[in-house]
Structure formats: C-alpha cells, structure tokens
Coordinates of C-alpha atoms in Angstrom, one line a residue:
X26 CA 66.1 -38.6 141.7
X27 CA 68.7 -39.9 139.7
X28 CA 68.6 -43.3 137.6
X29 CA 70.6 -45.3 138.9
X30 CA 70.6 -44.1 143.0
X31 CA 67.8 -46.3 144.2
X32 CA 67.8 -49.5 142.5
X33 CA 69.7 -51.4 140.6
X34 CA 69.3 -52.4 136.8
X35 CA 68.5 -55.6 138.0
X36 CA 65.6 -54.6 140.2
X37 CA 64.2 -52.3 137.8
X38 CA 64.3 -55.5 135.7
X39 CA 62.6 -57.7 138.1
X40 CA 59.7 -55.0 138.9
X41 CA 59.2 -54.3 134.9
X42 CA 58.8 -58.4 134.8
X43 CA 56.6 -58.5 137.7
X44 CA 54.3 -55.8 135.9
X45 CA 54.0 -58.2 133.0
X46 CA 52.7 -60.4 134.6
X47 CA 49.4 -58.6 135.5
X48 CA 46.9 -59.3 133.6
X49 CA 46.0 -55.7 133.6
X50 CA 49.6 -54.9 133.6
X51 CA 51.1 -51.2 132.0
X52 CA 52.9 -51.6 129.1
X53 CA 56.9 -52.7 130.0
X54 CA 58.7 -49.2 130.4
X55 CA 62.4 -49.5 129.6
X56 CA 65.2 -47.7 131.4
X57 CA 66.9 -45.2 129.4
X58 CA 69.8 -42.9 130.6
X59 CA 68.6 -39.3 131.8
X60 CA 70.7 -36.0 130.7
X61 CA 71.4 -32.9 133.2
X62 CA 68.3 -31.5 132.4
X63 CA 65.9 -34.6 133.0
X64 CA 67.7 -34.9 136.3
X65 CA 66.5 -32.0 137.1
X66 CA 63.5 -32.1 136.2
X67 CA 60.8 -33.4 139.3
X68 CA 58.6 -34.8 136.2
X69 CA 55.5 -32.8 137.2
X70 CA 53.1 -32.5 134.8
X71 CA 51.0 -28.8 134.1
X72 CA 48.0 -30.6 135.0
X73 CA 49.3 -31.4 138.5
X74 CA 49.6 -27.2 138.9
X75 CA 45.9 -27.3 138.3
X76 CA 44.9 -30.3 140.0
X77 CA 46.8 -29.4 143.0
X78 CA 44.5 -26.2 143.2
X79 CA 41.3 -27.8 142.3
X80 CA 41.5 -30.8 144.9
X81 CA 42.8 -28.1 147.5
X82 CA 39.5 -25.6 146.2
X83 CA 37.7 -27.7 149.0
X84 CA 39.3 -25.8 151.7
X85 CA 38.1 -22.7 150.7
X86 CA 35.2 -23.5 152.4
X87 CA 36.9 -23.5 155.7
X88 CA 37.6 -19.9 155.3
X89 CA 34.4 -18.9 154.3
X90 CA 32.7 -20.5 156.7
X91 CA 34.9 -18.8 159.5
X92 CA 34.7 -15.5 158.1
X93 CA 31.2 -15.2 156.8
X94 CA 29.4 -16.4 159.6
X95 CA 31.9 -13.2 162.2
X96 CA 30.6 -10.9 159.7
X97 CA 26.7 -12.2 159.5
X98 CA 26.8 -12.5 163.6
X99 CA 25.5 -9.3 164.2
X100 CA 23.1 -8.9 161.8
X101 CA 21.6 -12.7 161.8
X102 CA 21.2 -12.8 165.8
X103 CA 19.4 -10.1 166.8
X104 CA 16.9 -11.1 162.8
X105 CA 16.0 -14.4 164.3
X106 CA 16.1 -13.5 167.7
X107 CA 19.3 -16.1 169.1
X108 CA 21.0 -15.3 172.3
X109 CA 24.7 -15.4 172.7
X110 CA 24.7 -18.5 174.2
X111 CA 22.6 -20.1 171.5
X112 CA 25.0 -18.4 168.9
X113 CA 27.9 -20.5 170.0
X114 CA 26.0 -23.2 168.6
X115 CA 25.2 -21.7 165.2
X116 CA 29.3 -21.0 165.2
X117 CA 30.7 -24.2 166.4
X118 CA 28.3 -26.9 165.4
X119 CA 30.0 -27.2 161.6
X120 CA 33.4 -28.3 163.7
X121 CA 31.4 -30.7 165.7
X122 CA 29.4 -32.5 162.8
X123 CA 33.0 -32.4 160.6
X124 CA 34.2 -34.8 163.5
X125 CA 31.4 -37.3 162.5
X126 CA 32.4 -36.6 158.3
X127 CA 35.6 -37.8 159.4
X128 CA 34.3 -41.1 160.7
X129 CA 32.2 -41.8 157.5
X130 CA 35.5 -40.7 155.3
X131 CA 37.7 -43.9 156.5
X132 CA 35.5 -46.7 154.5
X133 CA 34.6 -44.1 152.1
X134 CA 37.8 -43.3 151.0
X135 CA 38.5 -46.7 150.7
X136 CA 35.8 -48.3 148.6
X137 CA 34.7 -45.2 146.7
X138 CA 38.1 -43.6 146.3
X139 CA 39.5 -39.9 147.3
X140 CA 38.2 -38.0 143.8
X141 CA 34.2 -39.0 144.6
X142 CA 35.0 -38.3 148.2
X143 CA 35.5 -34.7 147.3
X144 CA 32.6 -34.8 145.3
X145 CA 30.4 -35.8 148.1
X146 CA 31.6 -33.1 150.3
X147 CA 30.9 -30.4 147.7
X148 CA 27.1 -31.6 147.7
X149 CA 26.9 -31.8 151.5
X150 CA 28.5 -28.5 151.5
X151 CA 26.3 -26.8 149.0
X152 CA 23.3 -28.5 150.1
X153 CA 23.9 -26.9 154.0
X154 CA 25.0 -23.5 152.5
X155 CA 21.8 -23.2 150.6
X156 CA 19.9 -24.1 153.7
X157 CA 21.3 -21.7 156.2
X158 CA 20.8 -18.5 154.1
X159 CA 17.3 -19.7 153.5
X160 CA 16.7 -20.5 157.4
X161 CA 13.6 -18.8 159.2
X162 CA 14.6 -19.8 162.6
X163 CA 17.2 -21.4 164.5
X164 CA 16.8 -24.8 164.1
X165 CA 16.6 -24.6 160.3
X166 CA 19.4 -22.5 160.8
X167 CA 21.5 -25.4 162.6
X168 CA 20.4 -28.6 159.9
X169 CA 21.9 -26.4 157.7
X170 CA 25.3 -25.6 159.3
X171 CA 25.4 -29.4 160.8
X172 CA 25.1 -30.7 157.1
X173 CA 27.8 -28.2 155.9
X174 CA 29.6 -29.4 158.9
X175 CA 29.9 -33.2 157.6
X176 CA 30.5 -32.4 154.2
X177 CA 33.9 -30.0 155.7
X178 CA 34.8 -33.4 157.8
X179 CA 35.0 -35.2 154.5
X180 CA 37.2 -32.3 153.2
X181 CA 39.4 -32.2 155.9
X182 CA 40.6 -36.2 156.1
X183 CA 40.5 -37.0 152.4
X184 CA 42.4 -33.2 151.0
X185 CA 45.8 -33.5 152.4
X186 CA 46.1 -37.5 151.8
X187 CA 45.2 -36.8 148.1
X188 CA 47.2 -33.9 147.5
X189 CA 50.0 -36.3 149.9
X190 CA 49.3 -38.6 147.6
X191 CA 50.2 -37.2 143.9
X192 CA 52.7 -34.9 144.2
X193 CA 56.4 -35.0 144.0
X194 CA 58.3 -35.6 147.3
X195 CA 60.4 -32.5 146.2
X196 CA 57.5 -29.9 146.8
X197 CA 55.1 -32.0 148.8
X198 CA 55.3 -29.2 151.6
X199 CA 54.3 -26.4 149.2
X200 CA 51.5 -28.3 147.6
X201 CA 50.5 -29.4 151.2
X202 CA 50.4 -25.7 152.2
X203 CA 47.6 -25.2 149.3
X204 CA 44.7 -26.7 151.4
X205 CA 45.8 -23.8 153.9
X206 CA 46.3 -20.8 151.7
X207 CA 43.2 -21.6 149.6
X208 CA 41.3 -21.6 153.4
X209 CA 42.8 -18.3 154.1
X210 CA 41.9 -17.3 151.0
X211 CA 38.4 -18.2 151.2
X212 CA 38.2 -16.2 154.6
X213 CA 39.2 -12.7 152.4
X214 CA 37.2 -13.2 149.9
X215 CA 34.1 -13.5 153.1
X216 CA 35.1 -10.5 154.5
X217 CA 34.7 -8.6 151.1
X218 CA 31.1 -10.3 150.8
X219 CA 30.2 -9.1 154.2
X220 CA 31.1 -5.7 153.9
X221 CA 29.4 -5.6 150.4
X222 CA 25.7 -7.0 151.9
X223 CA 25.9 -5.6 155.3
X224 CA 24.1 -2.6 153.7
X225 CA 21.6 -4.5 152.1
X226 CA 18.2 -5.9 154.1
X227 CA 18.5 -9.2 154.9
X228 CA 22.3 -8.9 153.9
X229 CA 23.4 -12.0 156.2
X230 CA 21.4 -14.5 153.8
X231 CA 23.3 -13.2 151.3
X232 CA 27.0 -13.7 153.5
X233 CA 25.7 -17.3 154.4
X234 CA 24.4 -18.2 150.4
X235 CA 28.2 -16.9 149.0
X236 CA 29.2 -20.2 151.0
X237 CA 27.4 -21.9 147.7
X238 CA 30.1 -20.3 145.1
X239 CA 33.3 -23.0 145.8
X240 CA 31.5 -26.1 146.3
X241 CA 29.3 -25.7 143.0
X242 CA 32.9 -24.6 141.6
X243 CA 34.9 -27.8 142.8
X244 CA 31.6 -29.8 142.0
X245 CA 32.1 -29.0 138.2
X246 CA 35.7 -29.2 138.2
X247 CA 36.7 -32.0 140.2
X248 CA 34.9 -34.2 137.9
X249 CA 38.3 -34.0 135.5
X250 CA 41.1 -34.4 138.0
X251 CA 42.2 -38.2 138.2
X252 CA 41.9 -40.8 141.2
X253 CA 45.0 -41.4 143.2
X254 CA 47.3 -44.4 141.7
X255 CA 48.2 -45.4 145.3
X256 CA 44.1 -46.2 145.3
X257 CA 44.1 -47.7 142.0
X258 CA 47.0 -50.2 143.1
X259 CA 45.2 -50.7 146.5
X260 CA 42.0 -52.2 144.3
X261 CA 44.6 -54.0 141.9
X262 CA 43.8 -51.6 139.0
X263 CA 47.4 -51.1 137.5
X264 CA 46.4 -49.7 134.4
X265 CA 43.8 -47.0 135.6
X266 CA 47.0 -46.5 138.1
X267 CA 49.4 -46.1 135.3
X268 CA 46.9 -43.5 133.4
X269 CA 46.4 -41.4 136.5
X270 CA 50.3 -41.2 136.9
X271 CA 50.8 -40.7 133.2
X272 CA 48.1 -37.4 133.6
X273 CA 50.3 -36.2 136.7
X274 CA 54.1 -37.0 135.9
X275 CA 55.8 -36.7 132.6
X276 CA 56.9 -39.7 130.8
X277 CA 60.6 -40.3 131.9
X278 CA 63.0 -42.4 133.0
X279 CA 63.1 -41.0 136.9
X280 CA 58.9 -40.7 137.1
X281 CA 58.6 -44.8 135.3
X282 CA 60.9 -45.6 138.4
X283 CA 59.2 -43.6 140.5
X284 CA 55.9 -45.7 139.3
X285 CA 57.5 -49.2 139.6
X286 CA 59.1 -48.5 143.2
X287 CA 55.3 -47.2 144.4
X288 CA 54.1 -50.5 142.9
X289 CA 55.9 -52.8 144.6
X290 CA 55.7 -50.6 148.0
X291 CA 51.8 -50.6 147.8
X292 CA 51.2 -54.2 147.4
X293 CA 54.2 -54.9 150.2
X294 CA 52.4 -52.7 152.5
X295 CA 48.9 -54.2 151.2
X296 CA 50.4 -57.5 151.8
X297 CA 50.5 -56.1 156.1
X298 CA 46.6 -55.4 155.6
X299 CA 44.9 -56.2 158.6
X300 CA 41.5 -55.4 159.9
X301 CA 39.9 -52.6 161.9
X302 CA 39.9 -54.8 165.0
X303 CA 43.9 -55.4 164.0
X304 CA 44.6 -51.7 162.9
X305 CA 43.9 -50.9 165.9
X306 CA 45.6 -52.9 167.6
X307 CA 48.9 -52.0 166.4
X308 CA 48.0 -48.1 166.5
X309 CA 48.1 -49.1 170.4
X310 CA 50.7 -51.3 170.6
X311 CA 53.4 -51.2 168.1
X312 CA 55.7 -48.1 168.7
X313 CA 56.9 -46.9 164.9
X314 CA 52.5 -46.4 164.4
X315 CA 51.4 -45.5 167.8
X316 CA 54.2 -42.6 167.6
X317 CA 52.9 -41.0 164.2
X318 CA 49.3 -40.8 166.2
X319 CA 51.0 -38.9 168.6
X320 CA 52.3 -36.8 166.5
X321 CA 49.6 -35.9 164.3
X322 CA 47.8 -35.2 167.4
X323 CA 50.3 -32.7 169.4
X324 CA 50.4 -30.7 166.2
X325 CA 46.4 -30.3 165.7
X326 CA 46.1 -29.6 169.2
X327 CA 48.9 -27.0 168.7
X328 CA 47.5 -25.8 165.6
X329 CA 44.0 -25.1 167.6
X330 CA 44.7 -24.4 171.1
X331 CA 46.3 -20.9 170.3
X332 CA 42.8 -19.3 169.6
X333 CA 42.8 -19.7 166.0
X334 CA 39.2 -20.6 164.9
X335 CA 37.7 -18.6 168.2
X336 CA 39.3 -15.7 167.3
X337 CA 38.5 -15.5 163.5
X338 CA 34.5 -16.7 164.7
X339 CA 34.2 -14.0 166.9
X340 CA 37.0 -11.4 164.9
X341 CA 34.2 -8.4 164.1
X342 CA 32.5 -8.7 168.0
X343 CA 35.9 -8.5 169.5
X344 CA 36.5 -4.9 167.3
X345 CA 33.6 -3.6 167.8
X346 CA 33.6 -4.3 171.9
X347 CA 36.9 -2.2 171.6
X348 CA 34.6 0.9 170.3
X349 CA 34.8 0.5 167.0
X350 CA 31.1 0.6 165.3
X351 CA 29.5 -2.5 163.8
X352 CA 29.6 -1.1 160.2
X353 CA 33.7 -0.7 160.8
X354 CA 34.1 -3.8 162.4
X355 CA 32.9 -5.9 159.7
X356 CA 35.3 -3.8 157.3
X357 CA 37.9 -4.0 158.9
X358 CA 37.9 -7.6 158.6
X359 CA 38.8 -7.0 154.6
X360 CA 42.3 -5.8 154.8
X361 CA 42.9 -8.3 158.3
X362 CA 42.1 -11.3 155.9
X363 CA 44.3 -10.2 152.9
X364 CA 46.8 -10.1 155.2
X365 CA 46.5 -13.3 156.8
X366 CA 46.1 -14.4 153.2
X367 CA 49.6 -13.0 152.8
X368 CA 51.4 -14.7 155.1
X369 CA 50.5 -18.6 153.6
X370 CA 52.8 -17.7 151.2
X371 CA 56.3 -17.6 152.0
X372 CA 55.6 -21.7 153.4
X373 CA 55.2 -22.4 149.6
X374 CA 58.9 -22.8 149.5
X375 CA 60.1 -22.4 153.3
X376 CA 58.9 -26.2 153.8
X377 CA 60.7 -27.5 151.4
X378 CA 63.8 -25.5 151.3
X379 CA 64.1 -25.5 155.2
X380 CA 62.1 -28.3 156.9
X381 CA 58.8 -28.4 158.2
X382 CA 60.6 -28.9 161.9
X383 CA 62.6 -25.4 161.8
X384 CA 60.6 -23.4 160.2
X385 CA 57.5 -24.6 163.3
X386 CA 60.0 -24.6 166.1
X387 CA 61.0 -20.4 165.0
X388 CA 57.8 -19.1 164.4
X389 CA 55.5 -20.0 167.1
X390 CA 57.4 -18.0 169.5
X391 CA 56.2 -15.1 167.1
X392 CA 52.6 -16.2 167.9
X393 CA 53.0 -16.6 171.6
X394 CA 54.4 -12.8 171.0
X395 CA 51.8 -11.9 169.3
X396 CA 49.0 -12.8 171.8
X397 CA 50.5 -11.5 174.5
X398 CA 50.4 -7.9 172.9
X399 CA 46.9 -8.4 170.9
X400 CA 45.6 -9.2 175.0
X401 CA 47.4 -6.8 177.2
X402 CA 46.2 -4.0 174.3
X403 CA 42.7 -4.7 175.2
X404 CA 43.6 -2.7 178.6
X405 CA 44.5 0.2 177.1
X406 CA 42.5 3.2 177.9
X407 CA 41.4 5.1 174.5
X408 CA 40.1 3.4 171.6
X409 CA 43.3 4.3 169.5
X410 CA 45.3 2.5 171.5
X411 CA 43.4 -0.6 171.8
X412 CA 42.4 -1.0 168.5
X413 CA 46.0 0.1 167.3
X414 CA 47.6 -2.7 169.9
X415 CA 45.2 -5.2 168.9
X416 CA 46.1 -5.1 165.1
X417 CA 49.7 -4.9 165.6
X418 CA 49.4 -8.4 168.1
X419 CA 47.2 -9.7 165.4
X420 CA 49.8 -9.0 162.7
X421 CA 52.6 -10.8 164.4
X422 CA 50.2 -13.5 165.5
X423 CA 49.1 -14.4 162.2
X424 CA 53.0 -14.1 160.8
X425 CA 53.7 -17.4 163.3
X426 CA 50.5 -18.9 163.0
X427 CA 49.8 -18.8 159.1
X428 CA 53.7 -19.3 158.2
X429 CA 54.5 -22.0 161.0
X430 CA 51.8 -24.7 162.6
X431 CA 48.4 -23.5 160.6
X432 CA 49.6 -25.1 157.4
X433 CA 52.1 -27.9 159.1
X434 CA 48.9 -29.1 160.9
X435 CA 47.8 -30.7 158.1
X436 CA 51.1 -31.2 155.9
X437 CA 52.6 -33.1 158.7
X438 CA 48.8 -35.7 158.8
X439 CA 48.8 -35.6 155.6
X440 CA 52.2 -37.5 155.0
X441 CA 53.3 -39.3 158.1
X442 CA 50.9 -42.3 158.5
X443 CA 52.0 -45.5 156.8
X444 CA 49.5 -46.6 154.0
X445 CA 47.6 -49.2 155.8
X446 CA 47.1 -46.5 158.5
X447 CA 46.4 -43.3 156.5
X448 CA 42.7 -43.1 156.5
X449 CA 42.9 -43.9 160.4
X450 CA 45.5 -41.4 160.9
X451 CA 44.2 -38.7 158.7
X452 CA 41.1 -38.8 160.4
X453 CA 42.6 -39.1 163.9
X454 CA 44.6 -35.8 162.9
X455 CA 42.0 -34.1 161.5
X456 CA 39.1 -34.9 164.4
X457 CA 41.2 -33.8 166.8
X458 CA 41.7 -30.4 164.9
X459 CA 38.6 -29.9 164.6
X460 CA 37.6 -31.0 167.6
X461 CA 39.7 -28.9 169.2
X462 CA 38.6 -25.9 167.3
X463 CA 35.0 -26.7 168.3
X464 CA 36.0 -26.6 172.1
X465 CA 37.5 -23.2 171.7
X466 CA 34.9 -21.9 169.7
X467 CA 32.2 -23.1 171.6
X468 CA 33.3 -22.4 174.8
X469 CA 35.0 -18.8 174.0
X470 CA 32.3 -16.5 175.1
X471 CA 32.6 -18.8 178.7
X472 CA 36.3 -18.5 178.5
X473 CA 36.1 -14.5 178.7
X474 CA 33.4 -14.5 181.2
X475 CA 35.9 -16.6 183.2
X476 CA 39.6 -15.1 182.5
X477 CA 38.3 -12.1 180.9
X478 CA 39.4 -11.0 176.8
X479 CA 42.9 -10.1 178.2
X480 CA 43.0 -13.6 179.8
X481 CA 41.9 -16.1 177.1
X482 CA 44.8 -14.7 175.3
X483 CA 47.3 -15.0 177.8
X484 CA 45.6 -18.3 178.3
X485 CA 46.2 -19.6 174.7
X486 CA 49.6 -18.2 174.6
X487 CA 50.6 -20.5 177.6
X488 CA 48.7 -23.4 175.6
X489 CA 51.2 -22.6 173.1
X490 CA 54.2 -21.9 174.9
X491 CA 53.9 -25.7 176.0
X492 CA 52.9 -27.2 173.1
X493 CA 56.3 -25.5 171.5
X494 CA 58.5 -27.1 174.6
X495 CA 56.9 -30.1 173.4
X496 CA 57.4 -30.4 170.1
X497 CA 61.2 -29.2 170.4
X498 CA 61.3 -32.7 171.5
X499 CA 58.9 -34.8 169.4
X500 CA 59.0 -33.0 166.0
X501 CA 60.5 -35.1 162.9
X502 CA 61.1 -33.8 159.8
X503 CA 60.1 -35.4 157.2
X504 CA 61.4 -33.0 154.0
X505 CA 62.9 -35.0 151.1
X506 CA 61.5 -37.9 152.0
X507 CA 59.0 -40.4 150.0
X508 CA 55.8 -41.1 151.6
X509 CA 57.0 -44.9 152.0
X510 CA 60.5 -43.7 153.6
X511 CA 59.0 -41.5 156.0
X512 CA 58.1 -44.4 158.2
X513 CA 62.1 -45.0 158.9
X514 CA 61.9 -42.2 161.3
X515 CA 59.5 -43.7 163.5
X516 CA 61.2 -47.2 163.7
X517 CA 62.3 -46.7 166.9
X518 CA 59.1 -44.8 168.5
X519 CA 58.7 -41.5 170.2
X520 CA 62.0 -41.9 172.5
X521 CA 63.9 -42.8 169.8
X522 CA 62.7 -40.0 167.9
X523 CA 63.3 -37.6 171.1
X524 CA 66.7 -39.2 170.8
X525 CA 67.5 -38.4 167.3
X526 CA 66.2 -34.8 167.7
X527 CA 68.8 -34.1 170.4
X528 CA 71.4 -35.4 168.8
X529 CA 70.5 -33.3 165.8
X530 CA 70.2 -30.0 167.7
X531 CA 73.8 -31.3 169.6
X532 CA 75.6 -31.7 166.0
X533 CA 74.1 -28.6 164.9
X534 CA 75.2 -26.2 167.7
X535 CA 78.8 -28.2 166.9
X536 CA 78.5 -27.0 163.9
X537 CA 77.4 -23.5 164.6
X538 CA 80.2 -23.1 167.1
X539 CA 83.2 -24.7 164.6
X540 CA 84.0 -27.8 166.2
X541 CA 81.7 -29.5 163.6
X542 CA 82.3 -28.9 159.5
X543 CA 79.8 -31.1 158.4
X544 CA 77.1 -33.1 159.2
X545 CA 76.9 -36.3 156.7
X546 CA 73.2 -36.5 154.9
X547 CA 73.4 -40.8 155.8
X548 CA 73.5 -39.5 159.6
X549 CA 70.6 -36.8 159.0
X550 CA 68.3 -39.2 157.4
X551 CA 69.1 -42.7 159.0
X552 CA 70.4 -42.5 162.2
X553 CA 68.0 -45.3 163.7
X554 CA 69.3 -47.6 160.9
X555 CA 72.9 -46.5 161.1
X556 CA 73.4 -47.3 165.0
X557 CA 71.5 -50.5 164.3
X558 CA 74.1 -51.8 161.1
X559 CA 76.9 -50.2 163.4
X560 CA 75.8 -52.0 166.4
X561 CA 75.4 -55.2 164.9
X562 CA 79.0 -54.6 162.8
X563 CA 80.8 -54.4 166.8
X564 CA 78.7 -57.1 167.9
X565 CA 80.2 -59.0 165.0
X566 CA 83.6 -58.2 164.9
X567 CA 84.1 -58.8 168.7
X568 CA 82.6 -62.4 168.0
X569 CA 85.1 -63.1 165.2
X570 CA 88.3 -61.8 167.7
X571 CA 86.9 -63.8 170.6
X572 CA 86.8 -67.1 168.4
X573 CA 90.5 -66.3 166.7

C-alpha cells in the first residue's frame, strides 16, 4: 500500500491525535516518506512465517484423525468386537461433537481471546487422543473421540479468523490455505503411522495415541505466538494491540498506517455492537450480512457434499473391497496421501495471484471428472483395472478438490464476515462443514447399500455439479481486499452480487473476444458504489437543467 493512497496527511494526523488521547495509547508514530523498496515491501515480519504455521499446526489434527482412524478400522473392529453400523459412530462422532465446540467457541473467543482458544483445543484434543488408544470397549472408545471431537470444533471456528486476522491482505489466501495443507499433511504423515504399527499387536492403539504428537506440539508452542490486535482493540487494550502488531509487521510507514486505519475501523464497527438477540436479527434481516451467511454456507456444503471426509474415513475398506489385501490397503494409503499433500500447494500463490472465484469455478469440474471415473472403475471386471481406475479418478479428484473448494472453504469463512459478525459466521461456516461431513460420513455405508459404490459417486458428483452452477452465480472475490473492505461487495445482497458477477463474466468475454481492451480496477472492485455515485450524479444534473 502506498503512503499517501488511502488517507490523507490530515487523517493520518487526526487518527495519530486520537491515539494520544488513550490513556493506554501507543506511542504517536509519525509519517515518513517510503522508498521503492519499502513499497514493496508487505511489512511481514519472520515471526509471522512461523506463527502462521504454528496457529495453523491445529489442523493437523483433522488429517490425522481422518487418516488414522481408515487405517485402524480393520484392525480396531473386529479387537473390540463393533459392527459396521456401530463403526460409523466411532468415525463420525468427532464431526458431530466439533459442531457443539463451535457453539462454546463464539463467547470464548470473545472473552478469552483466539491464542487460549487454541490452547484449549490442544488439551481437549490430547486429552481424547489419549483416551481412545487406551479404550477397552466401545463406549470408552466414543468419550474419547467425542472429547477430541469438541476440542477440533474449537479448531475449526477460531483457526482461519486468527490466521484472517494477522496477516497481510496481500497473501491472506496463501496463509488461509495453511490450515488446509497442514490437514493434508497430517493425513500423510497417519498413513505412514499405520502402515508402520499394523504389524505390531495391538498396532491400532498405537495409530489412535500418534493423534497425541500435534496437540502436545501446538500446546508447547502456541504459548509464544501473540493474541490478535483486532481482539486487543475489541477489549480497549491499544498497547497490548500495538505490541502484537509490532511482533507481526515491521516497523514502517505503510504497516503504522496500516495499524491506525484497523484502529479506527474496529472501534467504528465496535461502535454497531449489538447483542445476540440483535446479531441475529440483522443476520436475518439485513441483506449485505444475511448474504455472507449464505455464502459461507454454499461453500462448506460444496466443500463436503462431494464425498470428501467419507471417502478418506472409509479410503483402505474401499481398496481392499476392490481385492486388494488389508496389509496393501493400508499402504497404499501412504503414497495416496503424499499426493493429496501435493496438490495444497500450488493454492499457496494461485489465490492470491488469480482469485479465490477462478481458480473454484475451473477446478471443480476436475473433481466432478474425477468421481465419475474413480465410480464407473469400480465396474470393471479384474482387479487391475479397478484398482488402476480407481487411483487415476482419485488423482484427478483430489487435483480439483485439494487446489479449488477444500482450502477456499475455509479461506472464504475465514474473511468475509464483518467483525461484529465473525465469531457468528465462522462458526455458522464451519458447523455446517462439519456437519455436513458428519452426514456423509455417517450415513456412507447406508448410501452404498442404497445406490451402490458406483452410485454414491455418481451421487456426489451431481451434488457437485450443482453446487458449481451455483456458485458461478453467487461467488465474490474477495482477493486484494482488507478484511474491513470486503464488506463493500455485499452492500447490495445476494442479487446484487449475482449482478455484478454477470457483468464481470460479460466484460471479460468482451475482453477475450477484442471488443473490450481494458477493464478499469474502480469498476472491478466498486461497482455497487460506482452505479450508486453515478446514479445520484444523473439524478443531480437532471435536477439542476430542470430548474435552469
């Protein structure tokens, strides 16, 4: 950002007078020119590299989770005696008690702040590890994956707001995609576990206790990663906001106006605070909020309703009901997992280079692609030919699902709900997620008795095949954008958003065809604003002719 492009001297002047004011005011920062190389410069600290990774380390746990417990199925079933049925319990609860971590996370995330909220769900999530490899029946068995389930709800709202939260608008989408690499991550490293212990007796206890290694990590290293300033200023804490941001963001002109203008947009938007009967309220009624809810649910619906978490749950009993034996199934989840791991990271800098709303819109028709073949493979009449269509689906389905709407899901919650709104929304986004992927996952072994394997794909490739129609329509982008500004694209609600989508997709073909050069960036990023100033500039003019 440069110096002088989004306020004035005189502003900067105003807020730096403001500050003084405080009684636990920063000290006065004074505007100084920046040279080519300051400019730029996003003013990211080393620190925020490191943060960025130990915040996101909570999502690791995701991966484990799904991978472990595919690999420990078909040794821990037949140990302590659970039928299948009873098994899609022991898979799915985790997703259903993460809905109820989600509820607990709104007030927590307000009075306690977002860096003890992760601390919290490390315990929770250590505590139930610990107890499901320990279990002796079923029941002990599902305590323990219900408490590891509440401590992943807690992950899941207050991750992406924090990570939202402290990094640069310039590379929010790459640091976003962290919480989903890291998951991915988390599921290869599982894989290698399992086929390490499957040999050993009692091997699964040791798959389910590996779930202990991240949360003990992020337990002892979260402990040095600062509290979000946006918190600090939401509890009147300037200072402690000013030495988080000074920990994050170099000291320069472009981050101390940085700091100033999310000041005074916190305390405007704190100013709007209203209470849970009148937050929700406007989440029903007023169009610019009740259209970021929608949002942030089509695209965790999306980001489940394709199979994801079913498939990776139940990933080494769907190879070896192809023929492939149990020992092989559980390897072969290694190299499918580095691969998957893979494919998080080209969105490192395709988000922010190309848009979150291209980059979704081209790859899920790789994923719809990819089920189809991964399903009509199961046919096939030899084992080679299943198993050989069945990884080649899986490849291209994990291509449009890892670089597209796996990681969007939670970049696009984590960034578009207005402050006053973002624990609400985060948690709206992220209990429908995981709501979602309970559903599938619970329900998946009545799914294929129902449509068969080959039809619960063909089934979640139609899910996605209208979700995509759906979001050609709805998407925003929000690339470039502040978290404050990002709220300008809803002003006029979902039909104005269809609106502006159309017209973007109508200038670009334009373009693409030669009959339009250029399209300005004022018309990209303000169109709702634009036809409202141009509006009221007519309106004007015709009043001033009809007087004359």
């Amino acid at each position: 950002m440069d110096s002088k492009s989004s306020s004035s001297p005189m502003e900067i002047e105003s807020l730096e007078t403001n500050l003084e004011r405080e009684t636990n005011a920063p000290e006065v920062w004074e505007e100084e020119e920046e040279d080519e190389a300051s400019k730029k410069d996003d003013g990211s600290t080393k620190f925020l590299k490191v943060f960025a990774v130990i915040a996101g380390w909570g999502s690791t746990f995701f991966g484990v989770d799904t991978s472990v417990i595919g690999g420990a199925a078909l040794y821990v079933q037949p140990d302590l005696s659970i039928s299948p049925l009873q098994w899609s319990w022991i898979t799915s609860v985790p997703l259903l008690a993460a809905c109820f971590g989600l509820g607990t996370s709104i007030p927590l995330c307000y009075f306690i702040g977002r860096k003890y909220v992760v601390l919290l769900a490390a315990i929770l999530y250590l505590a139930g590890a610990t107890m499901s490899a320990a279990a002796d029946s079923m029941v002990v068995l599902l305590v323990g994956r219900i408490i590891l389930g509440l401590g992943m709800g807690l992950e899941a709202m207050v991750i992406p707001i924090y990570l939202a939260e402290l990094v640069p608008k310039q590379h929010r989408g790459g640091h976003l995609n962290i919480f989903n690499s890291l998951q991915t991550f988390g599921g290869f490293i599982a894989a290698i576990i399992d086929g390490i212990f499957q040999n050993v007796s009692g091997g699964w206890r040791y798959m389910l206790g590996s779930g202990v290694i991240g949360p003990a990590l992020q337990l002892v290293f979260a402990l040095f990663i600062p509290e979000s300033p946006r918190w600090y200023i939401q509890k009147g804490r300037v200072a402690d906001a000013e030495r988080s941001w000074k920990r994050i963001r170099k000291d320069m002109p472009k981050t101390r106006k940085e700091f100033l203008e999310l000041k005074e947009n916190v305390e405007n938007e704190m100013k709007e605070a209203k209470g849970s009967i009148q937050v929700i309220r406007e989440i029903l009624t007023v169009p610019r909020i009740r259209a970021t809810f929608v949002i942030g649910a089509l695209i965790s619906l999306a980001q489940q309703w394709n199979g994801a978490t079913a498939i990776a749950y139940y990933l080494p009993t769907l190879i070896s009901q192809m023929g492939v034996s149990v020992k092989n199934s559980v390897y072969a989840d290694i190299p499918i997992y580095f691969y998957n791991s893979c494919c998080t990271l080209p969105s490192f800098f395709l988000f922010d280079r190309f848009g979150r709303r291209p980059v979704l819109l081209l790859t899920m028709p790789i994923l719809i692609i990819g089920l189809i073949i991964s399903g009509c493979s199961l046919q096939a009449s030899t084992v080679a030919s299943r198993s050989g269509g069945f990884f080649v689906g899986l490849a291209l389905y994990y291509i449009g699902y890892q670089v597209g709407v796996s990681p969007l899901a939670w970049a696009i919650n984590g960034e578009i709900y207005e402050l006053h709104v973002r624990n609400w929304g985060m948690s709206w986004g992220a209990a429908i997620l995981l709501g979602s992927a309970f559903s599938v996952s619970y329900t998946f072994t009545r799914q294929v008795r129902a449509f068969t394997k080959t039809g619960v794909f063909g089934l979640y490739a139609g899910f996605t095949l209208i979700f995509w129609f759906i979001l050609i329509i709805l998407m925003p982008e929000t690339n470039g954008r502040t978290l404050e500004d990002i709220r300008n694209i809803f002003d006029e609600g979902l039909v104005g958003l269809a609106k502006y989508n159309w017209r973007q997709t109508k200038l670009w073909i334009r373009k693409k065809l030669g009959k339009q050069t250029a399209v300005k960036e004022s018309e990209e990023f303000a169109p709702v604003e634009q036809e409202k100033t141009s509006a009221k500039d007519e309106s004007a003019l015709t009043t001033i002719q009809q007087s004359t």
